[in-house]
PDB file of C-alpha atoms in Angstrom:
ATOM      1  CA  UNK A   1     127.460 113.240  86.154  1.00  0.00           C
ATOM      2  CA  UNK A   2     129.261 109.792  86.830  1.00  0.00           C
ATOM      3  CA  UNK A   3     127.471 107.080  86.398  1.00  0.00           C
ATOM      4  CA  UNK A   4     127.610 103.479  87.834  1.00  0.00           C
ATOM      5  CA  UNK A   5     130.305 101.721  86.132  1.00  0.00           C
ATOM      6  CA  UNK A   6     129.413  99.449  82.873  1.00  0.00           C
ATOM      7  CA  UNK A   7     131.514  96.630  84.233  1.00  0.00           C
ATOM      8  CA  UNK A   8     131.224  94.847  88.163  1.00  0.00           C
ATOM      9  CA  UNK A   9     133.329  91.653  88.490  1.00  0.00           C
ATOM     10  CA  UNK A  10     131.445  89.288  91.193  1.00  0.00           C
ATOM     11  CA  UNK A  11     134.573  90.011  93.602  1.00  0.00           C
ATOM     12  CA  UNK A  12     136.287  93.074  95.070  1.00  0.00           C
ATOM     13  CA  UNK A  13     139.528  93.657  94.975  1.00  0.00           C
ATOM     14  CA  UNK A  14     142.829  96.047  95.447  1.00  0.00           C
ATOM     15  CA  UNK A  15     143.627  99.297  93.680  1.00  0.00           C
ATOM     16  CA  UNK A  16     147.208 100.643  95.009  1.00  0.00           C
ATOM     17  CA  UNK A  17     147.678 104.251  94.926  1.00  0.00           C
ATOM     18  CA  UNK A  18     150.200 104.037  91.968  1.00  0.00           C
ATOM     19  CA  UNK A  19     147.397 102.646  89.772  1.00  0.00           C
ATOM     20  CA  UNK A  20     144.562 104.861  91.033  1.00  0.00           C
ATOM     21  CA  UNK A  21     146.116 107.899  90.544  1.00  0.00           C
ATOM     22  CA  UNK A  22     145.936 107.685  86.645  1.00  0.00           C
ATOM     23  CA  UNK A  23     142.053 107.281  86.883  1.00  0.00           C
ATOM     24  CA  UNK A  24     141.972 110.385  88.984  1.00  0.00           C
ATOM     25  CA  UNK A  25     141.411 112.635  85.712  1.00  0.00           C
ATOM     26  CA  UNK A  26     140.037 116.366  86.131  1.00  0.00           C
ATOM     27  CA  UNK A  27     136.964 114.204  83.911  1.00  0.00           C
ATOM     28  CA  UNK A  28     136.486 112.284  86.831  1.00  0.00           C
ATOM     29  CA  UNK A  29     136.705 114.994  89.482  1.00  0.00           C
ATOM     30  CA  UNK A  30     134.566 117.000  87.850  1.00  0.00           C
ATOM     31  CA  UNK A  31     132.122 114.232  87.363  1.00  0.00           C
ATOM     32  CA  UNK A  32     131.746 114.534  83.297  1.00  0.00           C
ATOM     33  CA  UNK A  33     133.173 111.220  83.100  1.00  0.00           C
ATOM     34  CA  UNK A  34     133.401 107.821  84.033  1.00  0.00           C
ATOM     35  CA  UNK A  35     136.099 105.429  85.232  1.00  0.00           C
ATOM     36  CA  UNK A  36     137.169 102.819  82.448  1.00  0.00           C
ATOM     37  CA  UNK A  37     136.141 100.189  84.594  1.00  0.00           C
ATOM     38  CA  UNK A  38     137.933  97.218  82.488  1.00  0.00           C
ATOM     39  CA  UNK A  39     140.898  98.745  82.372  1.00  0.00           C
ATOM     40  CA  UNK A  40     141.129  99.688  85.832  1.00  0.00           C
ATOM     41  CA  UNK A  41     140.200  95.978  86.824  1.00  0.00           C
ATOM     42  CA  UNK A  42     143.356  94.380  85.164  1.00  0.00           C
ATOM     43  CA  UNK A  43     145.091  96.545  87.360  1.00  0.00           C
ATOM     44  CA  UNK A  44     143.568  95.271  90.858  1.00  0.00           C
ATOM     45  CA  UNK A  45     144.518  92.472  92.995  1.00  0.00           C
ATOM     46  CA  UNK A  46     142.441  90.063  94.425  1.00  0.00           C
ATOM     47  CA  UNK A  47     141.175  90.373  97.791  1.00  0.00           C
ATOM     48  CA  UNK A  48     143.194  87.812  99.927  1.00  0.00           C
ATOM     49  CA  UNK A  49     139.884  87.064 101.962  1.00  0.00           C
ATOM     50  CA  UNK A  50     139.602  83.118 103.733  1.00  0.00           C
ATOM     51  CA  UNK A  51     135.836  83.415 103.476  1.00  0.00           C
ATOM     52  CA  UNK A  52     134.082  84.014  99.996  1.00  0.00           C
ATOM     53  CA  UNK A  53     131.233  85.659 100.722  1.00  0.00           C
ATOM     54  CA  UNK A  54     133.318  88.522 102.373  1.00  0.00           C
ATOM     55  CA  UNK A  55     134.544  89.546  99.040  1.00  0.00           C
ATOM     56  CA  UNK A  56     131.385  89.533  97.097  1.00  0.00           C
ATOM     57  CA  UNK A  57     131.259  93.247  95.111  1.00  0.00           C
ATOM     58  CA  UNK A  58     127.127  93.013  94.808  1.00  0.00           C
ATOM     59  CA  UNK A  59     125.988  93.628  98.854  1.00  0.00           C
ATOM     60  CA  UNK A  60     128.310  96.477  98.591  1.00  0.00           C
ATOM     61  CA  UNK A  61     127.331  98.208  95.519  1.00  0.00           C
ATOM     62  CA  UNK A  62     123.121  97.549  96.518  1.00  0.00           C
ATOM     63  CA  UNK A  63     123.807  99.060  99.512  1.00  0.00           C
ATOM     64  CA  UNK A  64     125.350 102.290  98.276  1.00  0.00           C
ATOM     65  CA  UNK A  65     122.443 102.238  95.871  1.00  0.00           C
ATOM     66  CA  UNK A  66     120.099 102.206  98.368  1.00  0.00           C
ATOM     67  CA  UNK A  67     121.886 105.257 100.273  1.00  0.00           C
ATOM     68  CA  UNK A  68     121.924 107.505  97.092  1.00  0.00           C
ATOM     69  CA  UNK A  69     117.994 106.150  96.605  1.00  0.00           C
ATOM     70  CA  UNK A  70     117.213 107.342  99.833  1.00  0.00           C
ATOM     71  CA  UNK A  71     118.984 110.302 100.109  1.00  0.00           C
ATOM     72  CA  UNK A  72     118.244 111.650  96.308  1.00  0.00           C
ATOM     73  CA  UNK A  73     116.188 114.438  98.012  1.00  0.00           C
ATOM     74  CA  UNK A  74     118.177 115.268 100.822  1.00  0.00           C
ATOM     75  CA  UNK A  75     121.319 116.673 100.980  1.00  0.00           C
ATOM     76  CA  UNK A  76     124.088 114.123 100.020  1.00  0.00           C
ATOM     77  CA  UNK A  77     126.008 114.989 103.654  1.00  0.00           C
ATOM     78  CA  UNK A  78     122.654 113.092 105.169  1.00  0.00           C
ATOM     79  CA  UNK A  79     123.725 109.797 103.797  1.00  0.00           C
ATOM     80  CA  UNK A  80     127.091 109.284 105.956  1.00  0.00           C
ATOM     81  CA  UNK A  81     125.357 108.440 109.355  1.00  0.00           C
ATOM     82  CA  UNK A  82     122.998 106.212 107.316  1.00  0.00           C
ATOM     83  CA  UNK A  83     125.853 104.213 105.326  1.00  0.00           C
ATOM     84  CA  UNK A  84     128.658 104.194 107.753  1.00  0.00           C
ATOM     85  CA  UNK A  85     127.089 101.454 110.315  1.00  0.00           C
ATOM     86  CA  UNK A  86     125.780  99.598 107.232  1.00  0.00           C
ATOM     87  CA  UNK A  87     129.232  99.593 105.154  1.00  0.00           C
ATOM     88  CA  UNK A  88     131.282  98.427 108.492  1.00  0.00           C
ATOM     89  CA  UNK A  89     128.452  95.774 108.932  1.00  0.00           C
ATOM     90  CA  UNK A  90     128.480  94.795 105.401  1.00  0.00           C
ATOM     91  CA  UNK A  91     132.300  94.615 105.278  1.00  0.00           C
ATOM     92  CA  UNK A  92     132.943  92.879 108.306  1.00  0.00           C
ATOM     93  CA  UNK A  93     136.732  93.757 107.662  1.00  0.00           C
ATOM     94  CA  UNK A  94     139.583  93.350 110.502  1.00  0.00           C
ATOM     95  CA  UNK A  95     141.198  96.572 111.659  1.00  0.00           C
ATOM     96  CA  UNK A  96     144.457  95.361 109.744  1.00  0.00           C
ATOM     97  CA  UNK A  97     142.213  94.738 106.516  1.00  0.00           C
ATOM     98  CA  UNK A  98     140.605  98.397 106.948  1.00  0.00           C
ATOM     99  CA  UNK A  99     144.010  99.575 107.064  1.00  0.00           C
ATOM    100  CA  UNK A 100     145.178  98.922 103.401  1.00  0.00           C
ATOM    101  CA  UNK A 101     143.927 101.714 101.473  1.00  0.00           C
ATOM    102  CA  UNK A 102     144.085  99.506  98.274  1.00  0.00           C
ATOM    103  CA  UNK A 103     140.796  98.261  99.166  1.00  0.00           C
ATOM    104  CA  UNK A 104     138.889 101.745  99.953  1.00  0.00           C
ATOM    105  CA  UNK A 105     140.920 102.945  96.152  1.00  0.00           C
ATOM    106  CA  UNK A 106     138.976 100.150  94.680  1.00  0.00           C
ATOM    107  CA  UNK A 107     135.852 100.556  96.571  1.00  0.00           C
ATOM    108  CA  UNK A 108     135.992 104.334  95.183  1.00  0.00           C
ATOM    109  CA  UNK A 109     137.141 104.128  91.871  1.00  0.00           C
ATOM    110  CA  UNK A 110     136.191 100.297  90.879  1.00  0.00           C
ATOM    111  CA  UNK A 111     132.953 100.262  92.849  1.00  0.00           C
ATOM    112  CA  UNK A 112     131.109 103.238  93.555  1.00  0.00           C
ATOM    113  CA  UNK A 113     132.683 106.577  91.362  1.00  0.00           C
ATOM    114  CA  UNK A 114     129.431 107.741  91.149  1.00  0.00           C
ATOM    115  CA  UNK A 115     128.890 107.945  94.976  1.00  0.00           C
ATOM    116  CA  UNK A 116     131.906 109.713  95.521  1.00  0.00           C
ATOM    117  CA  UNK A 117     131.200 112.718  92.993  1.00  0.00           C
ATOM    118  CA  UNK A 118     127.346 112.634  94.318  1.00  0.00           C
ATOM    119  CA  UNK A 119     128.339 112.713  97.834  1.00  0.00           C
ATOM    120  CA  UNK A 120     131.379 114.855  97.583  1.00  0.00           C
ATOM    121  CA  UNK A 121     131.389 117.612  94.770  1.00  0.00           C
ATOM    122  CA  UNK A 122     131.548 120.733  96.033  1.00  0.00           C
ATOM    123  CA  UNK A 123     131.660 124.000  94.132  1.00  0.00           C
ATOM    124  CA  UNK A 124     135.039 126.044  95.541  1.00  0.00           C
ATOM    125  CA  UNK A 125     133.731 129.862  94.002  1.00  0.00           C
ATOM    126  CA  UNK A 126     130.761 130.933  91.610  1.00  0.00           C
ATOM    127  CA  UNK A 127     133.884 131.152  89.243  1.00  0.00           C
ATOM    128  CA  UNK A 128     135.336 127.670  89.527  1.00  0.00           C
ATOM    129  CA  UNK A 129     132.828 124.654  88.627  1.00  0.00           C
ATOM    130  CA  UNK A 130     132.461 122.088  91.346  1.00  0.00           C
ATOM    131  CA  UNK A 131     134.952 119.565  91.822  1.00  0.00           C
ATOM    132  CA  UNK A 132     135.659 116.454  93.853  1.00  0.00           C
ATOM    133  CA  UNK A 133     139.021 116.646  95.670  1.00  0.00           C
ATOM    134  CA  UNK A 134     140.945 113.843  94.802  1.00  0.00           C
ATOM    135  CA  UNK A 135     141.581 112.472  98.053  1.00  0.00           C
ATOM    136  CA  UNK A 136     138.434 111.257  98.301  1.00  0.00           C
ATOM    137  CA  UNK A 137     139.049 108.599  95.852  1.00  0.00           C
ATOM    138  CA  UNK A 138     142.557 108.240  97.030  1.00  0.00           C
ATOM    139  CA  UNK A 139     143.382 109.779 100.519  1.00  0.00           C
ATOM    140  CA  UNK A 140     144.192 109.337 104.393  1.00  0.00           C
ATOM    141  CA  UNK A 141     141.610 107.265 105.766  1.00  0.00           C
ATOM    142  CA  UNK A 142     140.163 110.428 107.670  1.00  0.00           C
ATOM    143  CA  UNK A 143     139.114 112.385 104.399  1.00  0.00           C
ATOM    144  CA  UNK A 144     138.622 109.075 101.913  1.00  0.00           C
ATOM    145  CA  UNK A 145     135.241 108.485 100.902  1.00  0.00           C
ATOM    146  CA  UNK A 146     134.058 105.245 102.654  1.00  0.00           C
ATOM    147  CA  UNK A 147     137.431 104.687 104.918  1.00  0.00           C
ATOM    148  CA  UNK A 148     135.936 108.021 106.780  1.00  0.00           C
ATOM    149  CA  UNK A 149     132.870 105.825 107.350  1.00  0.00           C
ATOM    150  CA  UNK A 150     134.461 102.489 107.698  1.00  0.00           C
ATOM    151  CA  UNK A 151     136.467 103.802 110.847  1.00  0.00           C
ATOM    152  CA  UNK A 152     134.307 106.336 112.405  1.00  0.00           C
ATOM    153  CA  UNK A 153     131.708 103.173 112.531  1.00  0.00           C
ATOM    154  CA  UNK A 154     134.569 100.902 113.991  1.00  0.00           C
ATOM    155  CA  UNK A 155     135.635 103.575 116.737  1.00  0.00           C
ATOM    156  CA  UNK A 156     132.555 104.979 117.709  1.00  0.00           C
ATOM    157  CA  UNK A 157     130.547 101.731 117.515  1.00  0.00           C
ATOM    158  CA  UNK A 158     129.622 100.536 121.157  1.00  0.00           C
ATOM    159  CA  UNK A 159     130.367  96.882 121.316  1.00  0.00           C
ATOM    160  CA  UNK A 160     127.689  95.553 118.942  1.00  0.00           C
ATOM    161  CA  UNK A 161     125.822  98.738 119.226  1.00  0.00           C
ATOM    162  CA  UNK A 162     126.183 101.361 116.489  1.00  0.00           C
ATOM    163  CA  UNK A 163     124.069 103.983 117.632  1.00  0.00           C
ATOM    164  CA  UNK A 164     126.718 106.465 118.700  1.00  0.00           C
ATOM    165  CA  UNK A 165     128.078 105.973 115.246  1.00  0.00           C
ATOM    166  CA  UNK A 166     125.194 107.215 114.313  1.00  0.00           C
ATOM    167  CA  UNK A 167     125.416 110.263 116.290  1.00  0.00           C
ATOM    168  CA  UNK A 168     128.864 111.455 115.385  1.00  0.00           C
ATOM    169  CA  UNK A 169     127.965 111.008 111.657  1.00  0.00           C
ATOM    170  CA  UNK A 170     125.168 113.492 112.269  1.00  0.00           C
ATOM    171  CA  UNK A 171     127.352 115.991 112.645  1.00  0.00           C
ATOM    172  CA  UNK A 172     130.047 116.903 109.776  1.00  0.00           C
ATOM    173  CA  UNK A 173     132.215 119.010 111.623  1.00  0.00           C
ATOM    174  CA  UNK A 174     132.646 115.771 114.413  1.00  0.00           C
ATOM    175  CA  UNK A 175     133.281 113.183 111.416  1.00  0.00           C
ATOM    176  CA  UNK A 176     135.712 115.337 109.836  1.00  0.00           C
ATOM    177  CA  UNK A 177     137.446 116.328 112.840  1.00  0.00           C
ATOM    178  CA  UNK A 178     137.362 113.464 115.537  1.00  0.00           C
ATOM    179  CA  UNK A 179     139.403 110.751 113.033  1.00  0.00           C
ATOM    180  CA  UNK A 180     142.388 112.954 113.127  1.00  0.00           C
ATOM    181  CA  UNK A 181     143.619 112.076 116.514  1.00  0.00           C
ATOM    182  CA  UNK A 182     144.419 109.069 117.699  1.00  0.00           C
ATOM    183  CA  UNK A 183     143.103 109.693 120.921  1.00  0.00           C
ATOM    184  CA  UNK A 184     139.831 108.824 119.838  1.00  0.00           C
ATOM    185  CA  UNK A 185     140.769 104.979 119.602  1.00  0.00           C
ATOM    186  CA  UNK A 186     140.179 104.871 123.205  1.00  0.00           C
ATOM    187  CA  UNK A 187     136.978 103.633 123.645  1.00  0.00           C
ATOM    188  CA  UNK A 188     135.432 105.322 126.839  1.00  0.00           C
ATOM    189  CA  UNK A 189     137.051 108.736 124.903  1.00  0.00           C
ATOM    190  CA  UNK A 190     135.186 107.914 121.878  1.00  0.00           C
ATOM    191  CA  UNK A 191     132.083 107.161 123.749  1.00  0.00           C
ATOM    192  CA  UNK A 192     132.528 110.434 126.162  1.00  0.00           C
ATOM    193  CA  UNK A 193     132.337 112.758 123.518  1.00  0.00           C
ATOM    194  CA  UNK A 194     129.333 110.880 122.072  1.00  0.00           C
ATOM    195  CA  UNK A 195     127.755 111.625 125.611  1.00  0.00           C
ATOM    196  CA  UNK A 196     128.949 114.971 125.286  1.00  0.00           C
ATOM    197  CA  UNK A 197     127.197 115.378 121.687  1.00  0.00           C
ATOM    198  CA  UNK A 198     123.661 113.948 123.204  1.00  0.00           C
ATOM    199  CA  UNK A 199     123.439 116.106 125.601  1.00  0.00           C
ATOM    200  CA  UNK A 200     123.614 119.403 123.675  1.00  0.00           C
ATOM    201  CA  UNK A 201     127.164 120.471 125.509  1.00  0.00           C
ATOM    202  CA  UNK A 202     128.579 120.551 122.518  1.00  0.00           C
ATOM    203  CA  UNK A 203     126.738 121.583 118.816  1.00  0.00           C
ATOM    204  CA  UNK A 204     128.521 123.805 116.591  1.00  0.00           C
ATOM    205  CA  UNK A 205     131.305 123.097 114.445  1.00  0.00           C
ATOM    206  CA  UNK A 206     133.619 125.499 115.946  1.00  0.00           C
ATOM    207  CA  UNK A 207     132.329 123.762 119.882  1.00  0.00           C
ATOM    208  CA  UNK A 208     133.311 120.646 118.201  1.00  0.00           C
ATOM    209  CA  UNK A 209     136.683 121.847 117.152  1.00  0.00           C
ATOM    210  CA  UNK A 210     137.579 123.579 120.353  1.00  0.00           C
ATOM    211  CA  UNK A 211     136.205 120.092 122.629  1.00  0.00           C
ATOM    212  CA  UNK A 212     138.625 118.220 120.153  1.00  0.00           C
ATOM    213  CA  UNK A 213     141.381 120.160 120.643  1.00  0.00           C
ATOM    214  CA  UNK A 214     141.313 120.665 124.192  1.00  0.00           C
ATOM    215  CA  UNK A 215     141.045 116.256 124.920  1.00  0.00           C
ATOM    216  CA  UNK A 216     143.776 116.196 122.241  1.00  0.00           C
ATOM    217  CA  UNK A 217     145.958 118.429 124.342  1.00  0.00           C
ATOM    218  CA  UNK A 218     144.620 117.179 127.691  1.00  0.00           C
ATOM    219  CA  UNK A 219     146.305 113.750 126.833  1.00  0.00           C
ATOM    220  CA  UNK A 220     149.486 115.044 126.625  1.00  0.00           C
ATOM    221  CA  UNK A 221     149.378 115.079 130.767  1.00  0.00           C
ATOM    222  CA  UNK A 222     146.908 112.945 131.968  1.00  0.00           C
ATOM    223  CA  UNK A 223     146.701 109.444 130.367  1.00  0.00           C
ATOM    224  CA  UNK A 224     143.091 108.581 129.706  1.00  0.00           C
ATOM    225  CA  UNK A 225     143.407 104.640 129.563  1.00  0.00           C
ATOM    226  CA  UNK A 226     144.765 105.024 133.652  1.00  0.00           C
ATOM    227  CA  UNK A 227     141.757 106.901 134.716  1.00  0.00           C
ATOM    228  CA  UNK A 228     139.380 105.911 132.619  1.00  0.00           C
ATOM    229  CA  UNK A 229     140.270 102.415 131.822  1.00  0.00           C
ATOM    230  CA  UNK A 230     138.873 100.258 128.729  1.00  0.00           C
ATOM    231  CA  UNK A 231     137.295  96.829 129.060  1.00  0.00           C
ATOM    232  CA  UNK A 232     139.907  94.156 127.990  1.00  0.00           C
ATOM    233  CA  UNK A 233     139.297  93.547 124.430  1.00  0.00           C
ATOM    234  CA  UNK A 234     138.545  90.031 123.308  1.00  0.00           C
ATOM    235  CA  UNK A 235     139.317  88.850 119.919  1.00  0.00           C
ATOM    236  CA  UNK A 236     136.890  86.261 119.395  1.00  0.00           C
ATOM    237  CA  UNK A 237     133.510  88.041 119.186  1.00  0.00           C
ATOM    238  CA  UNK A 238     134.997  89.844 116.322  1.00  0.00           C
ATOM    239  CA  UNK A 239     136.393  86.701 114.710  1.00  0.00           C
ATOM    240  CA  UNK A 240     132.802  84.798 115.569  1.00  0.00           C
ATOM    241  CA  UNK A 241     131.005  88.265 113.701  1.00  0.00           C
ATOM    242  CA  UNK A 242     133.663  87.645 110.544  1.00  0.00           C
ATOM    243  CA  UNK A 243     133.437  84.507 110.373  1.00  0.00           C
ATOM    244  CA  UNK A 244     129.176  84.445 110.240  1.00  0.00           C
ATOM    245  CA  UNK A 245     129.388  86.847 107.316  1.00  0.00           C
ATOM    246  CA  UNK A 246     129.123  83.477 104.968  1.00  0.00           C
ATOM    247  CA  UNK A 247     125.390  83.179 106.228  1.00  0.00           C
ATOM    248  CA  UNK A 248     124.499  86.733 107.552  1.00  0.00           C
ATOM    249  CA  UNK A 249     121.164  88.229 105.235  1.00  0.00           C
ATOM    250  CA  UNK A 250     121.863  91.682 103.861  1.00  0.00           C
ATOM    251  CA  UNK A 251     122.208  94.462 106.584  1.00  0.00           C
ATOM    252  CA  UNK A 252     118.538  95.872 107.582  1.00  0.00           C
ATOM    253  CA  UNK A 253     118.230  98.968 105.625  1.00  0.00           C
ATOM    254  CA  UNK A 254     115.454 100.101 108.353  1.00  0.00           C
ATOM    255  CA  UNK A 255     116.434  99.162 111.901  1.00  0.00           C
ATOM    256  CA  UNK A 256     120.658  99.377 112.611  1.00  0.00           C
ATOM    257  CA  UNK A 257     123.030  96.687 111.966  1.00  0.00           C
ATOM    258  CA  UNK A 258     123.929  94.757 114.873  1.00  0.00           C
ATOM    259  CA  UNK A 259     128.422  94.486 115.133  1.00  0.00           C
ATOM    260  CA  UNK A 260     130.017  92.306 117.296  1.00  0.00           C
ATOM    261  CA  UNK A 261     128.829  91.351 120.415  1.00  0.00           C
ATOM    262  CA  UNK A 262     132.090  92.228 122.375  1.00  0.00           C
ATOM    263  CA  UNK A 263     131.757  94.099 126.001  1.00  0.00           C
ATOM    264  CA  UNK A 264     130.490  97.557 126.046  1.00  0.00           C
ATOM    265  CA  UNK A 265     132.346 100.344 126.911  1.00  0.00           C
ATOM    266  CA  UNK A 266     132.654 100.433 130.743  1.00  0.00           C
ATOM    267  CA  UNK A 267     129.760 103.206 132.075  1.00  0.00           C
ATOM    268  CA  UNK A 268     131.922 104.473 134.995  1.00  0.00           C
ATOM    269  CA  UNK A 269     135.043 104.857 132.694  1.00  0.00           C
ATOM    270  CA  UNK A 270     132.461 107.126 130.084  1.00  0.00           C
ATOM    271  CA  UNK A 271     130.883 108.929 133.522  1.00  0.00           C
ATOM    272  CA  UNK A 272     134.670 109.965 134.303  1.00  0.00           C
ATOM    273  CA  UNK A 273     135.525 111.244 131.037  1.00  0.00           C
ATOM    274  CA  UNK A 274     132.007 113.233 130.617  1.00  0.00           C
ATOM    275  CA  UNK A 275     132.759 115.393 133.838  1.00  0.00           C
ATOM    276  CA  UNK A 276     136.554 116.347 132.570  1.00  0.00           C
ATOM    277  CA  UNK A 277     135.798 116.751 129.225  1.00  0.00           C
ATOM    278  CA  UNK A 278     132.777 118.776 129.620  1.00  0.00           C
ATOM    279  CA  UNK A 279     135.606 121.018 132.242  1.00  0.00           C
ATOM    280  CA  UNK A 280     137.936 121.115 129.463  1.00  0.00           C
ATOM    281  CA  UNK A 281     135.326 122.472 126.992  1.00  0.00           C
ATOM    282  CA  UNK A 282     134.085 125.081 129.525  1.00  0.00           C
ATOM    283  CA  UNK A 283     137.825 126.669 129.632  1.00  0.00           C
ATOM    284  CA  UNK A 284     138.857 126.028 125.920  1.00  0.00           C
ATOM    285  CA  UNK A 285     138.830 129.131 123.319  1.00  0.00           C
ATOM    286  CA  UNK A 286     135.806 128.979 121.318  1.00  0.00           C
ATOM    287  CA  UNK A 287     135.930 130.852 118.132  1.00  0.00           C
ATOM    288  CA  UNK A 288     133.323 133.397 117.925  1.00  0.00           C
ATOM    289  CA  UNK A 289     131.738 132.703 121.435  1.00  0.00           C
ATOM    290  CA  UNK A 290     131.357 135.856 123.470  1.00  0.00           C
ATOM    291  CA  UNK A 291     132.901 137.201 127.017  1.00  0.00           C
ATOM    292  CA  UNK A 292     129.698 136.602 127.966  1.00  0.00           C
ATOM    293  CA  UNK A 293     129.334 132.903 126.981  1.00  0.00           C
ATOM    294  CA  UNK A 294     133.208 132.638 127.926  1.00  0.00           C
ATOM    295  CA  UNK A 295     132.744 133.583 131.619  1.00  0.00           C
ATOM    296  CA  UNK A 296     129.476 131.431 131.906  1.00  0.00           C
ATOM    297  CA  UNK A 297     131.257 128.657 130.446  1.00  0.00           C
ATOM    298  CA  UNK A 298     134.087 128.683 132.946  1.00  0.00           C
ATOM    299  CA  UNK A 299     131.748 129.116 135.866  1.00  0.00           C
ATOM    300  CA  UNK A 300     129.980 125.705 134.464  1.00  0.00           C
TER     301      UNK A 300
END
C-alpha cells in the first residue's frame, strides 16, 4: 500500500497536469508504490498565497491523518463528510484559488498519495486487482479526490454553517452526482435538496439521480434565482475568514468548523424550492420503483 511520502516541504504548492501525469504510474494506481516525492517537488510551483500561514503543508497533511486514524475501521467512503468541512476550513481558499487544479494535483500526489489509494481503490472484477482511477489524482473537480470535497463543502455550506455539507457527504450517490450541474451553485437549490435529503423524500441512489435530473431539466424553463432568489453575496466576510487564517487554531476535529459568517440562505427562497422540487421528484422516472410507488408518488 502507499505510504506517506518520505519528503514534506513546509509549503504547498502547484502540480500542473503535464507534470502529474508522469507520476500517475499503474505502481501508483495500484497502490504498490509510492510517489518520488523529491522529484515531483522540483516540478511544483509555489503557491502565490499573500498570507503565509495559508500555505503551510503540515495542518493539511495532520488533518488527513486524523481522517484515515479515525476512519481505519470504517469504511474509507465514511471519511468524506468528516474531511470535506474540515479541508474547506483548513484551506480557506477563494473560489478562483479552488479553481486551479494544480493545487488539488499537488495536494494528491505531493501531499496525501496514500489517502487517495486508501480512500479510493476499488476492485473492478474478482479477475482484475483493485485500482485507483487516475482521475482521482488528476481529474474534473467533481471526481478529484479532495476538489470533490473542497466544493461540495463550499456549495452546500450554509453561510458559516457546514452542517448540510455534512449531509450531502453522507450520501455517495448525492456527492458524486450533485457537483455535475451547475445548477447546484444556487444557493437556496443547494440548500433545497439538503431539505429534501433530511426529510427522507429522497434516499436511494437511483431517488437521488432521478431528483437531480429532474431540477437539472426543470431549469431549463423556470429560472430558479427569479423565484427563489439568493441573498446578495458580500465579499468581505469571506475576505475577513481568509484573512484570520494567520491566527485561526487547527480546525476542531470534534465539533464542525465554523466558515464564514456571510448571510444564510434565505428560508422562504429554500421553503419555495422544497415544495417544487419535492413535485418534480414525485413525477420523475425512478429506476426500479414500482407502478405502485409511481402512482403514489404522483398523487403526493
Amino acid at each position: 500500500m502507499t505510504d506517506k511520502p518520505n519528503f514534506l516541504p513546509e509549503r504547498l504548492a502547484l502540480l500542473a497536469d503535464l507534470n502529474a501525469a508522469q507520476y500517475l504510474t499503474d505502481g501508483l494506481l495500484s497502490g504498490k508504490e509510492d510517489v518520488p516525492a523529491i522529484a515531483l517537488n522540483k516540478t511544483t510551483e509555489p503557491v502565490a498565497h499573500d498570507r503565509q500561514s495559508r500555505a503551510e503543508l503540515a495542518p493539511v497533511r495532520d488533518l488527513i491523518d486524523d481522517a484515515m486514524y479515525k476512519f481505519r475501521d470504517d469504511r474509507p467512503t465514511s471519511a468524506d463528510a468528516w474531511l470535506a468541512p474540515r479541508l474547506h476550513a483548513t484551506l480557506r481558499l477563494t473560489r478562483r484559488e479552488a479553481a486551479d487544479r494544480r493545487i488539488w494535483n499537488y495536494l494528491a500526489l505531493g501531499v496525501a498519495p496514500d489517502y487517495v489509494v486508501w480512500r479510493h481503490l476499488v476492485g473492478k472484477s474478482e479477475d482484475a486487482p483493485p485500482k485507483v482511477a487516475s482521475r482521482r489524482f488528476r481529474g474534473p473537480a467533481y471526481t478529484q479526490a479532495f476538489a470533490r470535497l473542497w466544493w461540495t463543502a463550499e456549495l452546500f455550506r450554509d453561510g458559516p454553517d457546514y452542517g448540510p455539507v455534512v449531509t450531502v457527504c453522507s450520501n455517495q450517490d448525492m456527492l458524486n452526482t450533485a457537483l455535475r450541474v451547475d445548477v447546484i451553485d444556487h444557493r437556496p437549490t443547494a440548500q433545497a435538496v439538503v431539505r429534501l435529503m433530511e426529510r427522507g423524500t429522497v434516499r436511494t441512489g437511483r431517488e437521488v439521480n432521478a431528483l437531480v435530473a429532474a431540477i437539472n431539466a426543470s431549469a431549463a424553463t423556470l429560472m430558479y434565482d427569479v423565484v427563489a432568489p439568493d441573498a446578495e453575496r458580500d465579499g468581505r466576510p469571506l475576505r475577513e475568514w481568509i484573512e484570520a487564517a494567520e491566527s485561526a487554531p487547527a480546525v476542531p476535529r470534534r465539533e464542525l468548523p465554523v466558515g464564514p459568517y456571510e448571510e444564510r440562505t434565505p428560508e422562504r427562497s429554500v421553503d419555495v424550492l422544497v415544495d417544487h422540487f419535492a413535485e418534480l421528484f414525485a413525477g420523475a422516472p425512478v429506476r426500479g420503483r414500482s407502478g405502485a410507488d409511481e402512482r403514489a408518488g404522483n398523487k403526493a
